[in-house]
Tab-separated table of C-alpha atoms in Angstrom:
chain	number	residue	atom	x	y	z
A	1	MET	CA	33.876	61.423	48.758
A	2	GLU	CA	30.362	62.580	48.276
A	3	ILE	CA	27.962	62.022	45.094
A	4	LYS	CA	25.646	64.103	43.598
A	5	SER	CA	21.764	63.915	43.047
A	6	HIS	CA	22.471	64.620	39.202
A	7	GLU	CA	25.046	61.981	38.999
A	8	ILE	CA	22.824	59.339	40.529
A	9	ASP	CA	20.154	59.994	38.117
A	10	ILE	CA	22.741	59.467	35.287
A	11	HIS	CA	24.170	55.888	37.032
A	12	LEU	CA	20.372	55.034	37.546
A	13	GLY	CA	19.351	56.151	33.731
A	14	LEU	CA	22.101	54.009	32.173
A	15	ALA	CA	21.249	51.309	34.480
A	16	ALA	CA	17.453	51.130	33.152
A	17	LEU	CA	18.339	51.780	29.586
A	18	ILE	CA	20.974	48.841	29.622
A	19	LEU	CA	18.213	47.247	31.086
A	20	GLY	CA	15.943	47.808	28.498
A	21	PHE	CA	17.949	47.024	25.597
A	22	CYS	CA	18.543	42.734	27.962
A	23	LEU	CA	14.955	42.640	28.270
A	24	ILE	CA	14.267	43.181	24.458
A	25	ALA	CA	16.727	41.184	22.848
A	26	ALA	CA	15.619	38.638	25.530
A	27	ALA	CA	12.128	38.968	23.751
A	28	ALA	CA	13.232	38.587	20.515
A	29	ARG	CA	14.872	35.340	21.327
A	30	ILE	CA	12.526	34.334	22.943
A	31	SER	CA	9.964	35.251	20.192
A	32	ASN	CA	12.746	33.644	17.526
A	33	LYS	CA	12.335	30.062	19.473
A	34	GLN	CA	8.453	30.539	18.990
A	35	SER	CA	7.659	30.922	15.367
A	36	THR	CA	7.593	27.784	13.643
A	37	VAL	CA	5.745	26.677	10.153
A	38	THR	CA	4.482	22.776	10.262
A	39	VAL	CA	4.576	21.848	6.910
A	40	ARG	CA	3.816	18.693	5.130
A	41	GLY	CA	5.871	17.002	1.715
A	42	LEU	CA	3.804	14.386	-0.352
A	43	CYS	CA	5.638	11.517	-2.317
A	44	GLU	CA	4.109	9.553	-4.624
A	45	GLN	CA	4.697	6.632	-7.239
A	46	GLU	CA	3.558	4.083	-9.708
A	47	MET	CA	4.632	0.411	-9.405
A	48	MET	CA	4.198	-2.994	-11.202
A	49	ALA	CA	2.687	-5.263	-7.958
A	50	ASP	CA	5.562	-8.266	-8.086
A	51	ARG	CA	3.046	-11.180	-6.508
A	52	ALA	CA	0.073	-11.869	-8.413
A	53	ILE	CA	-2.414	-14.719	-6.423
A	54	TYR	CA	-4.670	-16.400	-8.675
A	55	PRO	CA	-7.478	-18.251	-7.602
A	56	ILE	CA	-8.571	-20.602	-10.396
A	57	CYS	CA	-12.438	-21.441	-9.782
A	58	TYR	CA	-15.050	-23.749	-11.425
A	59	LYS	CA	-17.531	-26.276	-10.197
A	60	GLU	CA	-19.059	-30.127	-11.287
A	61	VAL	CA	-22.371	-31.240	-10.376
A	62	GLY	CA	-23.414	-34.571	-9.822
A	63	ASP	CA	-25.161	-36.921	-7.860
A	64	ASN	CA	-22.737	-39.952	-7.780
A	65	LEU	CA	-20.281	-38.238	-5.330
A	66	GLU	CA	-17.421	-41.133	-6.274
A	67	SER	CA	-17.549	-39.824	-9.726
A	68	LEU	CA	-17.419	-36.360	-8.577
A	69	TYR	CA	-14.636	-36.583	-6.709
A	70	ALA	CA	-12.986	-38.650	-9.681
A	71	THR	CA	-13.782	-35.869	-12.314
A	72	VAL	CA	-12.802	-32.498	-9.785
A	73	GLN	CA	-9.009	-34.749	-9.386
A	74	LYS	CA	-8.765	-35.165	-13.376
A	75	LYS	CA	-9.825	-31.500	-14.514
A	76	ASN	CA	-7.842	-30.234	-11.303
A	77	GLU	CA	-4.327	-32.308	-13.398
A	78	VAL	CA	-5.786	-30.834	-16.503
A	79	ILE	CA	-5.302	-26.941	-14.812
A	80	ARG	CA	-1.783	-27.770	-13.333
A	81	GLN	CA	-0.529	-29.237	-16.681
A	82	PHE	CA	-2.177	-26.263	-18.721
A	83	LEU	CA	-0.364	-23.906	-16.010
A	84	LYS	CA	2.877	-25.638	-16.567
A	85	GLN	CA	2.260	-25.435	-20.245
A	86	LYS	CA	2.481	-21.432	-19.857
A	87	GLY	CA	5.474	-21.320	-17.850
A	88	PHE	CA	5.014	-21.690	-14.201
A	89	THR	CA	5.915	-24.956	-12.132
A	90	ASP	CA	4.880	-26.796	-9.705
A	91	GLU	CA	6.055	-24.781	-6.607
A	92	GLU	CA	3.611	-21.522	-7.673
A	93	ILE	CA	0.804	-23.733	-8.146
A	94	ASN	CA	-1.839	-25.031	-5.228
A	95	ILE	CA	-4.340	-27.396	-5.505
A	96	GLY	CA	-6.963	-26.928	-2.333
A	97	SER	CA	-9.314	-29.262	-0.741
A	98	PRO	CA	-12.637	-29.417	-2.693
A	99	SER	CA	-15.740	-27.891	-1.438
A	100	LEU	CA	-18.768	-29.883	-1.174
A	101	THR	CA	-22.771	-29.081	-0.696
A	102	ASP	CA	-25.188	-31.566	-0.372
A	103	LYS	CA	-28.424	-30.122	-1.590
A	104	TYR	CA	-30.454	-32.732	0.285
A	105	ALA	CA	-28.531	-32.789	3.570
A	106	ASP	CA	-29.141	-28.660	3.449
A	107	ASN	CA	-32.871	-29.157	2.673
A	108	TYR	CA	-32.736	-27.143	-0.829
A	109	GLY	CA	-36.535	-27.210	-2.055
A	110	SER	CA	-35.553	-28.473	-5.503
A	111	TYR	CA	-32.883	-29.069	-7.287
A	112	THR	CA	-31.445	-30.942	-10.891
A	113	SER	CA	-28.317	-32.912	-9.541
A	114	ARG	CA	-27.636	-33.172	-5.417
A	115	TYR	CA	-24.143	-32.542	-5.032
A	116	THR	CA	-21.960	-29.572	-6.137
A	117	ILE	CA	-18.761	-29.830	-5.563
A	118	SER	CA	-15.884	-26.365	-5.843
A	119	SER	CA	-12.494	-26.732	-6.492
A	120	ILE	CA	-9.608	-23.717	-6.657
A	121	VAL	CA	-6.029	-24.154	-8.163
A	122	SER	CA	-4.429	-21.065	-6.674
A	123	LEU	CA	-1.476	-19.801	-8.881
A	124	CYS	CA	0.965	-17.500	-6.708
A	125	THR	CA	3.684	-15.941	-8.620
A	126	GLU	CA	6.102	-13.402	-8.704
A	127	LYS	CA	5.565	-13.406	-12.481
A	128	VAL	CA	2.604	-10.813	-12.499
A	129	GLU	CA	3.100	-10.264	-16.734
A	130	GLN	CA	2.614	-13.451	-17.274
A	131	VAL	CA	-0.501	-13.774	-14.891
A	132	ILE	CA	-2.150	-10.605	-16.966
A	133	GLU	CA	-1.523	-12.756	-19.859
A	134	LEU	CA	-2.769	-15.400	-18.393
A	135	GLN	CA	-6.351	-14.335	-17.991
A	136	SER	CA	-7.521	-13.964	-21.541
A	137	ASP	CA	-6.080	-17.398	-22.007
A	138	LEU	CA	-7.597	-19.627	-19.483
A	139	SER	CA	-10.492	-19.726	-21.977
A	140	GLN	CA	-8.552	-22.367	-23.533
A	141	LEU	CA	-9.710	-24.482	-20.895
A	142	LEU	CA	-13.388	-24.752	-22.189
A	143	ASP	CA	-12.293	-26.622	-24.766
A	144	LYS	CA	-11.350	-29.246	-22.483
A	145	GLY	CA	-14.780	-29.199	-20.639
A	146	ILE	CA	-13.960	-26.892	-17.810
A	147	ALA	CA	-15.688	-23.614	-17.098
A	148	ILE	CA	-13.436	-21.553	-15.365
A	149	GLY	CA	-14.948	-19.260	-12.640
A	150	SER	CA	-18.478	-20.741	-13.005
A	151	GLY	CA	-20.413	-19.319	-10.253
A	152	ASN	CA	-17.775	-17.665	-7.702
A	153	SER	CA	-15.219	-16.275	-9.536
A	154	TRP	CA	-16.762	-12.837	-8.258
A	155	GLU	CA	-15.301	-14.399	-4.595
A	156	ASN	CA	-12.283	-14.969	-5.573
A	157	PRO	CA	-10.577	-12.032	-7.621
A	158	VAL	CA	-6.946	-11.974	-8.598
A	159	VAL	CA	-4.870	-10.626	-5.935
A	160	TYR	CA	-1.870	-8.422	-6.974
A	161	GLU	CA	0.439	-6.822	-4.477
A	162	LEU	CA	3.652	-5.003	-3.545
A	163	THR	CA	6.090	-6.838	-1.563
A	164	LYS	CA	9.179	-4.877	-1.891
A	165	LEU	CA	8.304	-1.790	-0.507
A	166	ASN	CA	10.881	-1.336	1.870
A	167	ASP	CA	13.375	-1.546	-1.745
A	168	ILE	CA	11.362	2.196	-2.521
A	169	LYS	CA	10.696	3.758	1.250
A	170	PRO	CA	14.216	5.620	1.948
A	171	LYS	CA	14.174	7.511	-1.634
A	172	MET	CA	10.351	8.411	-1.108
A	173	ILE	CA	10.610	9.447	2.216
A	174	GLU	CA	13.698	11.588	0.662
A	175	GLU	CA	11.604	13.392	-1.652
A	176	ALA	CA	8.980	13.816	0.650
A	177	ASN	CA	11.551	15.448	3.288
A	178	LYS	CA	12.835	17.414	-0.144
A	179	ASN	CA	9.065	18.550	-0.658
A	180	ALA	CA	8.531	19.545	3.398
A	181	HIS	CA	11.358	21.567	2.784
A	182	THR	CA	10.482	23.658	-0.100
A	183	ALA	CA	7.127	24.250	1.148
A	184	GLY	CA	8.955	25.694	4.524
A	185	GLU	CA	11.460	27.871	2.646
A	186	GLN	CA	7.921	29.685	0.581
A	187	PHE	CA	6.717	30.147	4.146
A	188	ALA	CA	9.398	31.415	5.119
A	189	LYS	CA	9.768	33.635	2.030
A	190	ASP	CA	6.390	34.858	2.394
A	191	SER	CA	6.787	36.160	6.102
A	192	ASP	CA	9.588	37.692	5.195
A	193	SER	CA	12.050	34.924	7.590
A	194	ARG	CA	15.074	32.570	7.342
A	195	LEU	CA	14.021	28.698	7.820
A	196	GLY	CA	15.799	27.912	10.283
A	197	LYS	CA	16.198	23.923	12.006
A	198	ILE	CA	14.052	20.970	12.370
A	199	CYS	CA	11.936	21.015	15.405
A	200	ASN	CA	10.028	18.504	15.259
A	201	ALA	CA	9.433	15.770	12.225
A	202	THR	CA	7.221	12.682	11.814
A	203	GLN	CA	6.554	10.271	8.768
A	204	GLY	CA	2.884	9.337	8.312
A	205	LEU	CA	2.223	5.960	7.183
A	206	PHE	CA	2.722	4.360	3.470
A	207	SER	CA	-0.024	3.632	1.613
A	208	ILE	CA	-0.412	1.100	-1.076
A	209	GLU	CA	-3.766	1.504	-3.348
A	210	ASN	CA	-4.835	0.085	-6.937
A	211	ARG	CA	-3.556	2.999	-9.377
A	212	ASP	CA	-7.983	1.817	-10.799
A	213	ALA	CA	-10.023	-0.858	-11.205
A	214	SER	CA	-8.634	-1.400	-14.852
A	215	THR	CA	-5.459	-2.206	-13.706
A	216	PRO	CA	-5.211	-4.001	-10.350
A	217	TYR	CA	-1.586	-4.747	-11.258
A	218	ILE	CA	-0.528	-1.430	-11.025
A	219	LYS	CA	0.127	0.115	-7.565
A	220	ARG	CA	-0.245	3.595	-6.304
A	221	VAL	CA	2.067	4.308	-3.044
A	222	ARG	CA	2.158	7.108	-0.982
A	223	VAL	CA	3.813	8.793	1.684
A	224	VAL	CA	3.251	12.117	3.915
A	225	THR	CA	6.121	13.329	6.691
A	226	THR	CA	5.156	16.518	8.407
A	227	VAL	CA	8.166	18.634	9.676
A	228	THR	CA	8.155	22.538	12.209
A	229	TYR	CA	10.891	24.313	11.210
A	230	GLN	CA	12.312	27.434	13.290
A	231	LEU	CA	11.384	30.569	11.291
A	232	LYS	CA	14.388	33.550	12.419
């Protein structure tokens, strides 16, 4: 059967039209896949430290080395008993080896006493609130002839730590992800789109900082998650 030329033109036109629609649909699908938004979700939380390390420092000076060591041992025991009276146990108290400075051997130009012995009694405990109270009570040791913090207290500050971070990680990550999703929905709304599936997500590192200089026992915990969503 003979096919007329105008029929061929019609068939070619229909084929071209169908092909055009297919190309447009394919381009739309590709465009949708490439339309994404990357947002960040923040979660911050303040927590009380759960461990304190308190180095209690003092110095003794003199010219008789044997007498000095005996005095240091006696004062260390006084400090130990004082801490036990405040509710701390022997397991929480550690007496370090004394540090000796011989001014004669170190070629000091002049000195009133040849030897200086530095001693540190460290308290490592989870009783953080008791440690906070203890700092104001240590002045009572002055009545016992022990000058706490003389000379080198700034070198050995009280350290407050947060050791139970794993207990709060899941909830904080969940909160950060919710905040990221909320931000993504806002971007989708502003662009007249719908928020699609997650293309990629990364969790930032947890950071722990003191809330401020005057309350180092209160920690600010922070985490940021980064999420990339499809936009439809």
